[in-house]
Short mmCIF file of C-alpha atoms and ligand atoms in Angstrom, two decimals:
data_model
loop_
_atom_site.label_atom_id
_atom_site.label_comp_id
_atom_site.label_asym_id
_atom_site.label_seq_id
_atom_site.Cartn_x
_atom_site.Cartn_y
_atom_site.Cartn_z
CA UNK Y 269 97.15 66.52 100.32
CA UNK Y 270 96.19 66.56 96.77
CA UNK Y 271 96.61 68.94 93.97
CA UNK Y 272 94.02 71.89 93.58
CA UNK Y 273 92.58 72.07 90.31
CA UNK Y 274 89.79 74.38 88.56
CA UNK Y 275 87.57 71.49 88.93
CA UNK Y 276 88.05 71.42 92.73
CA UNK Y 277 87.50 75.38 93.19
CA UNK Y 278 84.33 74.66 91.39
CA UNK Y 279 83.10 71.91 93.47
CA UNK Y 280 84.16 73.67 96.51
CA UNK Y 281 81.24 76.11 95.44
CA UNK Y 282 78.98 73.70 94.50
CA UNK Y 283 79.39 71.73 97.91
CA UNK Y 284 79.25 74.89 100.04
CA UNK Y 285 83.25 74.90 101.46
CA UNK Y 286 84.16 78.32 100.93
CA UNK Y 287 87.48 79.35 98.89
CA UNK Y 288 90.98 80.69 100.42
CA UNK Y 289 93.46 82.97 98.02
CA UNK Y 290 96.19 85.23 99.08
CA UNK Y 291 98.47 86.62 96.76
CA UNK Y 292 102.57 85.07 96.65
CA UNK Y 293 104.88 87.00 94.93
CA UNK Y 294 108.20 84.64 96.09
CA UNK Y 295 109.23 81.11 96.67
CA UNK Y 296 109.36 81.02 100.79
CA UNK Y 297 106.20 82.97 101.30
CA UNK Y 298 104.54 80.21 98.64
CA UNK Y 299 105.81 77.53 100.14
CA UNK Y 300 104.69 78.46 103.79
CA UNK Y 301 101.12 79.30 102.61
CA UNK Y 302 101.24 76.39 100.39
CA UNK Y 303 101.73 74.52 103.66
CA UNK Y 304 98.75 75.72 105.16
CA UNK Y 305 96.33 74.20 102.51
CA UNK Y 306 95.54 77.58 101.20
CA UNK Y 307 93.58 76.69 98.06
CA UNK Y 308 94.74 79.33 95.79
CA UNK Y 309 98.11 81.33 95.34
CA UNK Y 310 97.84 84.61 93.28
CA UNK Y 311 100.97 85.91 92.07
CA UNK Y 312 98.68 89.58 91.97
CA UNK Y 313 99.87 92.51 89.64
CA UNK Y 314 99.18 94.04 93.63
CA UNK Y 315 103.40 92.83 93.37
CA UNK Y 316 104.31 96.45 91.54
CA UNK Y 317 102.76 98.25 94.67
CA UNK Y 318 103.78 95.43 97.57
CA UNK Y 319 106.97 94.63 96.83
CA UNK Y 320 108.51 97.03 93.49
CA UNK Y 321 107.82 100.09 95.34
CA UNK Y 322 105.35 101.12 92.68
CA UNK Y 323 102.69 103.95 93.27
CA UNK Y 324 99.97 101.30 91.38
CA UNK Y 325 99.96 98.46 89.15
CA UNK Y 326 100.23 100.12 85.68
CA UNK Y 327 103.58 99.77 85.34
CA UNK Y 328 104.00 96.44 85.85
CA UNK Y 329 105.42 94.39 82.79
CA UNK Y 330 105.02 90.40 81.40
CA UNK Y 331 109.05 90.23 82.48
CA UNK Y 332 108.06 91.46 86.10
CA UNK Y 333 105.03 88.77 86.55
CA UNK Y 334 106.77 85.93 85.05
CA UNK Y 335 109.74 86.38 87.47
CA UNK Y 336 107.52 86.22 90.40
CA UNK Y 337 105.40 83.38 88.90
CA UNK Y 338 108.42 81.31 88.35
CA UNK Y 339 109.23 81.94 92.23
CA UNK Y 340 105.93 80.79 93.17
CA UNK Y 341 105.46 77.50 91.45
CA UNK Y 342 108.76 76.38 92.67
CA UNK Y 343 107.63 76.84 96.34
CA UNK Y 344 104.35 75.02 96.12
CA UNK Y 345 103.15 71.67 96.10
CA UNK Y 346 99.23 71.67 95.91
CA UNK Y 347 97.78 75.27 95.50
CA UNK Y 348 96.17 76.21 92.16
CA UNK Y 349 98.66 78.95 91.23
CA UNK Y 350 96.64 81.70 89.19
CA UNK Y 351 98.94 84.67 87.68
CA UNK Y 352 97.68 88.43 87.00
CA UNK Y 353 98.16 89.67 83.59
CA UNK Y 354 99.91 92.73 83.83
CA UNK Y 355 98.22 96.28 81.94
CA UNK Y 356 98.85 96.45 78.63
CA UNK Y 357 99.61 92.38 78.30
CA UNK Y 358 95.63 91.56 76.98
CA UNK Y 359 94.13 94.99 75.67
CA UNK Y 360 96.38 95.83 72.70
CA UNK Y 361 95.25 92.58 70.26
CA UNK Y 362 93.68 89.10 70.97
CA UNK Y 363 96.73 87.74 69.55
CA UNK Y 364 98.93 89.65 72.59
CA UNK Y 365 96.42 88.48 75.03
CA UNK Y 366 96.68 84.58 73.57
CA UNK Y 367 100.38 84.67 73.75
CA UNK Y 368 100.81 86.74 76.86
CA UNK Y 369 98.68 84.29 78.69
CA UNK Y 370 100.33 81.27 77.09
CA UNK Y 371 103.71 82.33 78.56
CA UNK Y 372 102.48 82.55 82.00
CA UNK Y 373 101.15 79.32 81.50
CA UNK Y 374 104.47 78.15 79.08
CA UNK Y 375 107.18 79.70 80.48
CA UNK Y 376 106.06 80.37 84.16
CA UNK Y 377 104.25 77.49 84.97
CA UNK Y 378 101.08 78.69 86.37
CA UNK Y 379 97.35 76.91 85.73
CA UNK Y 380 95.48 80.19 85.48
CA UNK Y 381 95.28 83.32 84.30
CA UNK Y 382 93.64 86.47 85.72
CA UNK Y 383 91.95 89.33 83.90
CA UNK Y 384 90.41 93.29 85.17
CA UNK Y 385 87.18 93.50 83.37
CA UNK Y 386 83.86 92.54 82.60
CA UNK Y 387 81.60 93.27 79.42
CA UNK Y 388 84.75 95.50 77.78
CA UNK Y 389 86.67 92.21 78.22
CA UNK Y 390 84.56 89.25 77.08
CA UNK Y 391 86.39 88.84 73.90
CA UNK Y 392 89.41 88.20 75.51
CA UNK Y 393 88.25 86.04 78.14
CA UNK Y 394 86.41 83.90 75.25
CA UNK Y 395 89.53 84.11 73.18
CA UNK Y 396 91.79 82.42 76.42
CA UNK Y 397 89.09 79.91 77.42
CA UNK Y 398 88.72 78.49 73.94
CA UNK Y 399 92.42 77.56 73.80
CA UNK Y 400 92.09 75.89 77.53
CA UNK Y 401 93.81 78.99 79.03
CA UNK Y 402 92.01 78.59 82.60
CA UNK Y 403 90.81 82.26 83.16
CA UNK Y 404 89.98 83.98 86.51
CA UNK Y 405 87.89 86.96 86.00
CA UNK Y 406 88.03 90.53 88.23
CA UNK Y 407 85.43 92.90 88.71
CA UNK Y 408 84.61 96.35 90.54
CA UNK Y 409 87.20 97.99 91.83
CA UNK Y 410 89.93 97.29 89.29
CA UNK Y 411 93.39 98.84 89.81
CA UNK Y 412 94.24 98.30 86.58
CA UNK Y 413 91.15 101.68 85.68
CA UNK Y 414 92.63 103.83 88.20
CA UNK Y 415 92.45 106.54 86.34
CA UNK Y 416 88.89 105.64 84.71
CA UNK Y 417 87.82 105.41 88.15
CA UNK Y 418 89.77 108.41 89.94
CA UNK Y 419 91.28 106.44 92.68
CA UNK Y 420 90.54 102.98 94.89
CA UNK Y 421 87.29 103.65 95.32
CA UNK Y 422 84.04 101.06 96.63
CA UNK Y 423 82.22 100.26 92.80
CA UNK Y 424 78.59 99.68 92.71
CA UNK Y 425 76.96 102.07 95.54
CA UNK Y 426 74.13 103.22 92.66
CA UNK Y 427 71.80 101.15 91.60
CA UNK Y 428 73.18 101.85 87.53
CA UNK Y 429 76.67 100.11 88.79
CA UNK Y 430 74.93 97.29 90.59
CA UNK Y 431 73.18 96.84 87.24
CA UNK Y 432 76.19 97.35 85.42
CA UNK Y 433 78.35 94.94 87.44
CA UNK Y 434 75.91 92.42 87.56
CA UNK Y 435 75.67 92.25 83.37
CA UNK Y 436 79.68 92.41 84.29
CA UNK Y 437 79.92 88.67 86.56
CA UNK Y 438 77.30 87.19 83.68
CA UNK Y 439 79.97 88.14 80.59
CA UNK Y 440 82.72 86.77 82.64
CA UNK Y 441 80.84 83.72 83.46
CA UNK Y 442 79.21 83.81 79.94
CA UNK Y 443 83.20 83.86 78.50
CA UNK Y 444 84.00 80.51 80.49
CA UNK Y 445 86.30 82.06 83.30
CA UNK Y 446 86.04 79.25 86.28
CA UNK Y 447 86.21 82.14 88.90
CA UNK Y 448 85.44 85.82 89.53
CA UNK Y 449 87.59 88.00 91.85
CA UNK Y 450 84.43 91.12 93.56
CA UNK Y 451 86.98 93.84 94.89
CA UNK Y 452 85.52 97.24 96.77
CA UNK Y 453 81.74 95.98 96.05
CA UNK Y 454 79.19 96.40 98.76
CA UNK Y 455 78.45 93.17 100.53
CA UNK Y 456 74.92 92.87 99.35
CA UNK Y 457 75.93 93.43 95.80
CA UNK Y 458 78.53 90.42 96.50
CA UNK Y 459 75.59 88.51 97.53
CA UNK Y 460 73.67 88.89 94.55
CA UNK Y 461 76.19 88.26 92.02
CA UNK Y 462 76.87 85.26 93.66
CA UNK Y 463 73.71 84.04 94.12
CA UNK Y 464 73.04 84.32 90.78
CA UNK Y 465 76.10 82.92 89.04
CA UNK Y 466 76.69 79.13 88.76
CA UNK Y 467 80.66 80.11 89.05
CA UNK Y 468 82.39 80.97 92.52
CA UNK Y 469 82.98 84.23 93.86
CA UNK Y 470 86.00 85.33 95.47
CA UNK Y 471 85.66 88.72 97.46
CA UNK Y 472 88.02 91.38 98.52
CA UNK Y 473 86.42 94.48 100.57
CA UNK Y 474 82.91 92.45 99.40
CA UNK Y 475 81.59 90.80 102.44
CA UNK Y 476 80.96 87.37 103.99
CA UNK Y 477 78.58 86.20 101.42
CA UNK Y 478 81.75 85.41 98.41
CA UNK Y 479 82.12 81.59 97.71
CA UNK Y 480 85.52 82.77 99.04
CA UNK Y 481 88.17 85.61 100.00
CA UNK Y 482 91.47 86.80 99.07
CA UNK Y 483 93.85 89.12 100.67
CA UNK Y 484 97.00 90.73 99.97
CA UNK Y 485 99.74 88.43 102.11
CA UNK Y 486 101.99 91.34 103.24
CA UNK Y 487 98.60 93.02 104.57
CA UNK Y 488 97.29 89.74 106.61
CA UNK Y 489 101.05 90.25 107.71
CA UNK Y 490 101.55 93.37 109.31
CA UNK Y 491 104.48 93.80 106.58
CA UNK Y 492 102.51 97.40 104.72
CA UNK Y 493 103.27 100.26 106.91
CA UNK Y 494 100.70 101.79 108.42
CA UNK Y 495 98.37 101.83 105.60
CA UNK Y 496 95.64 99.83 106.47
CA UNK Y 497 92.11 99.21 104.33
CA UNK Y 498 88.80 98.81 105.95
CA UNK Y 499 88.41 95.41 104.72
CA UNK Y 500 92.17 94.38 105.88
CA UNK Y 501 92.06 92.07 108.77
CA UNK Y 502 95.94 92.13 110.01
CA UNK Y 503 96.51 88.41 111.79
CA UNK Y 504 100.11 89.60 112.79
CA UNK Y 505 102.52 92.24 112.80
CA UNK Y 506 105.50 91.05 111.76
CA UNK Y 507 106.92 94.68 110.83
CA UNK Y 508 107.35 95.08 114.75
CA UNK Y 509 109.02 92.07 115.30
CA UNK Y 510 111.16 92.08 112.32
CA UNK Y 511 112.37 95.72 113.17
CA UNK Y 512 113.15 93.72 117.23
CA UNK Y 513 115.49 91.10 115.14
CA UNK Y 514 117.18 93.18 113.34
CA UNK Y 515 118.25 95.86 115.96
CA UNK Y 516 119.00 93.00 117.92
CA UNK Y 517 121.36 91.88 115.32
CA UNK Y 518 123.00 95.37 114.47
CA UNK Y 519 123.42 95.74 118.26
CA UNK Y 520 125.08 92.57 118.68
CA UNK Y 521 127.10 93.50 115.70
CA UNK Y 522 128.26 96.46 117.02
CA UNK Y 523 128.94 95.49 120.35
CA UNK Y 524 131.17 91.76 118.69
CA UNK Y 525 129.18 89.47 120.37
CA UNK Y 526 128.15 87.55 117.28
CA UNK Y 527 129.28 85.25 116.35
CA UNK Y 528 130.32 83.78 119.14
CA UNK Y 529 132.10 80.27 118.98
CA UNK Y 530 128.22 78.66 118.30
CA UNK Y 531 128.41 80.19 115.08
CA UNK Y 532 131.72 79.66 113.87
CA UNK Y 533 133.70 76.92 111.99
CA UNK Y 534 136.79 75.67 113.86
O1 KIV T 210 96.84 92.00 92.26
C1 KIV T 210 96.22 91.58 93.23
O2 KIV T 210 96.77 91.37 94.32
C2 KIV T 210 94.80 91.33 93.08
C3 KIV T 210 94.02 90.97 94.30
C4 KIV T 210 93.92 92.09 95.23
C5 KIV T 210 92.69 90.39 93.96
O3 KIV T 210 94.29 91.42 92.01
#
């Protein structure tokens, strides 16, 4: 199989062959999805909530992604690898958000970079593309304006959003970004801001109609409690069947029959 680049997730939209992301946050899980031709890896901010324990992304720092963005791109072979810039890491300066997105390129080896924001952030997207810093943009719900927004709400219901997030895709499209994350948007919103831009769409909680979806990985796993969003489909529980191997295992612990001779040196 060969590598993913930009230019393929482009012509994936452009020949009608829709787009799969779901976020990675460590080697084995990036390696495994990289083996099932999944087109696009995103080591998500999503990792301060999923797997630091975090209440939301705001605390997540430019030390925490690159760790998990190192992990990543040593597990795959062919997936574009696209890597969240944390809060904080592009709003301060243009300078910040150049050199910020330079080390996750530099330093931990991914091809893209992905930025929360619209109209408030076509400077920086401009700023990134100019120095061929592949940008992904996000837009609608954006957990990055928690607070702005007053929780993880759907964005766009009135017909001021839609307007609003529509002028929102055309900056980010307008700044050069090859790709546009729609989180928490209706579906027919989706629709229309993909119609409409020449760059793909990938949708979370946004419908069929995206050039393409993305997920969180431990929610397509069964692996985030019982929290579970409308617009998570859960393929597997492996919570279950983890908690079945590992009582296993304490029981057998317990009880001194493991090892047995199978699993011992002689
Ligand atoms: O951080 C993340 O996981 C994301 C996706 C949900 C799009 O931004």
């Amino acid at each position: 199989m060969k590598k993913i680049t930009i230019l393929d997730i482009q012509r994936f939209k452009d020949e009608g062959r829709k787009i799969s992301m779901l976020t990675a946050y460590d080697c084995p899980i990036a390696r495994i999805l990289d083996g099932c031709n999944v087109d696009i890896l995103l080591v998500g901010d999503s990792v301060g909530n999923v797997i630091m324990g975090l209440d939301n992304t705001l605390p997540v720092t430019m030390d925490d992604m690159l760790h998990h963005v190192k992990a990543v791109v040593r597990g795959r072979k062919q997936a574009l690898v696209v890597a969240d810039m944390p809060f904080l890491s592009y709003q301060v300066s243009l300078e910040e958000a150049r050199r910020n997105a330079g080390l996750l390129i530099k330093e931990g080896g991914a091809e893209a970079v992905k930025i929360e924001g619209g109209e408030n952030v076509e400077d920086v997207l401009q700023a990134l593309t100019t120095i061929d810093i592949p940008v992904m943009g996000h837009i609608g719900l954006t957990p990055q304006s928690i607070h702005r927004m007053g929780g993880y709400k759907v964005q766009g219901k009135e017909e001021h959003q839609r307007q609003k997030l529509m002028a929102d895709a055309q900056a980010v499209e307008r700044a050069g970004a090859f790709a546009v994350v729609l989180e928490g948007v209706p579906a027919s919103l989706a629709r229309e801001i993909t119609e409409k831009l020449t760059i793909p769409t990938i949708g979370i909680g946004a419908g069929a109609n995206c050039d393409g979806q993305v997920l969180v990985i431990n929610d397509v796993l069964g692996l985030s409690g019982k929290f579970r969003p409308k617009f998570v489909k859960q393929y597997v529980q492996l919570e279950d069947i983890i908690k079945k191997a590992v009582t296993e295992y304490v029981d057998e612990v317990q009880a001194g029959t493991f090892p047995t001779e199978e699993f011992s040196f002689k």
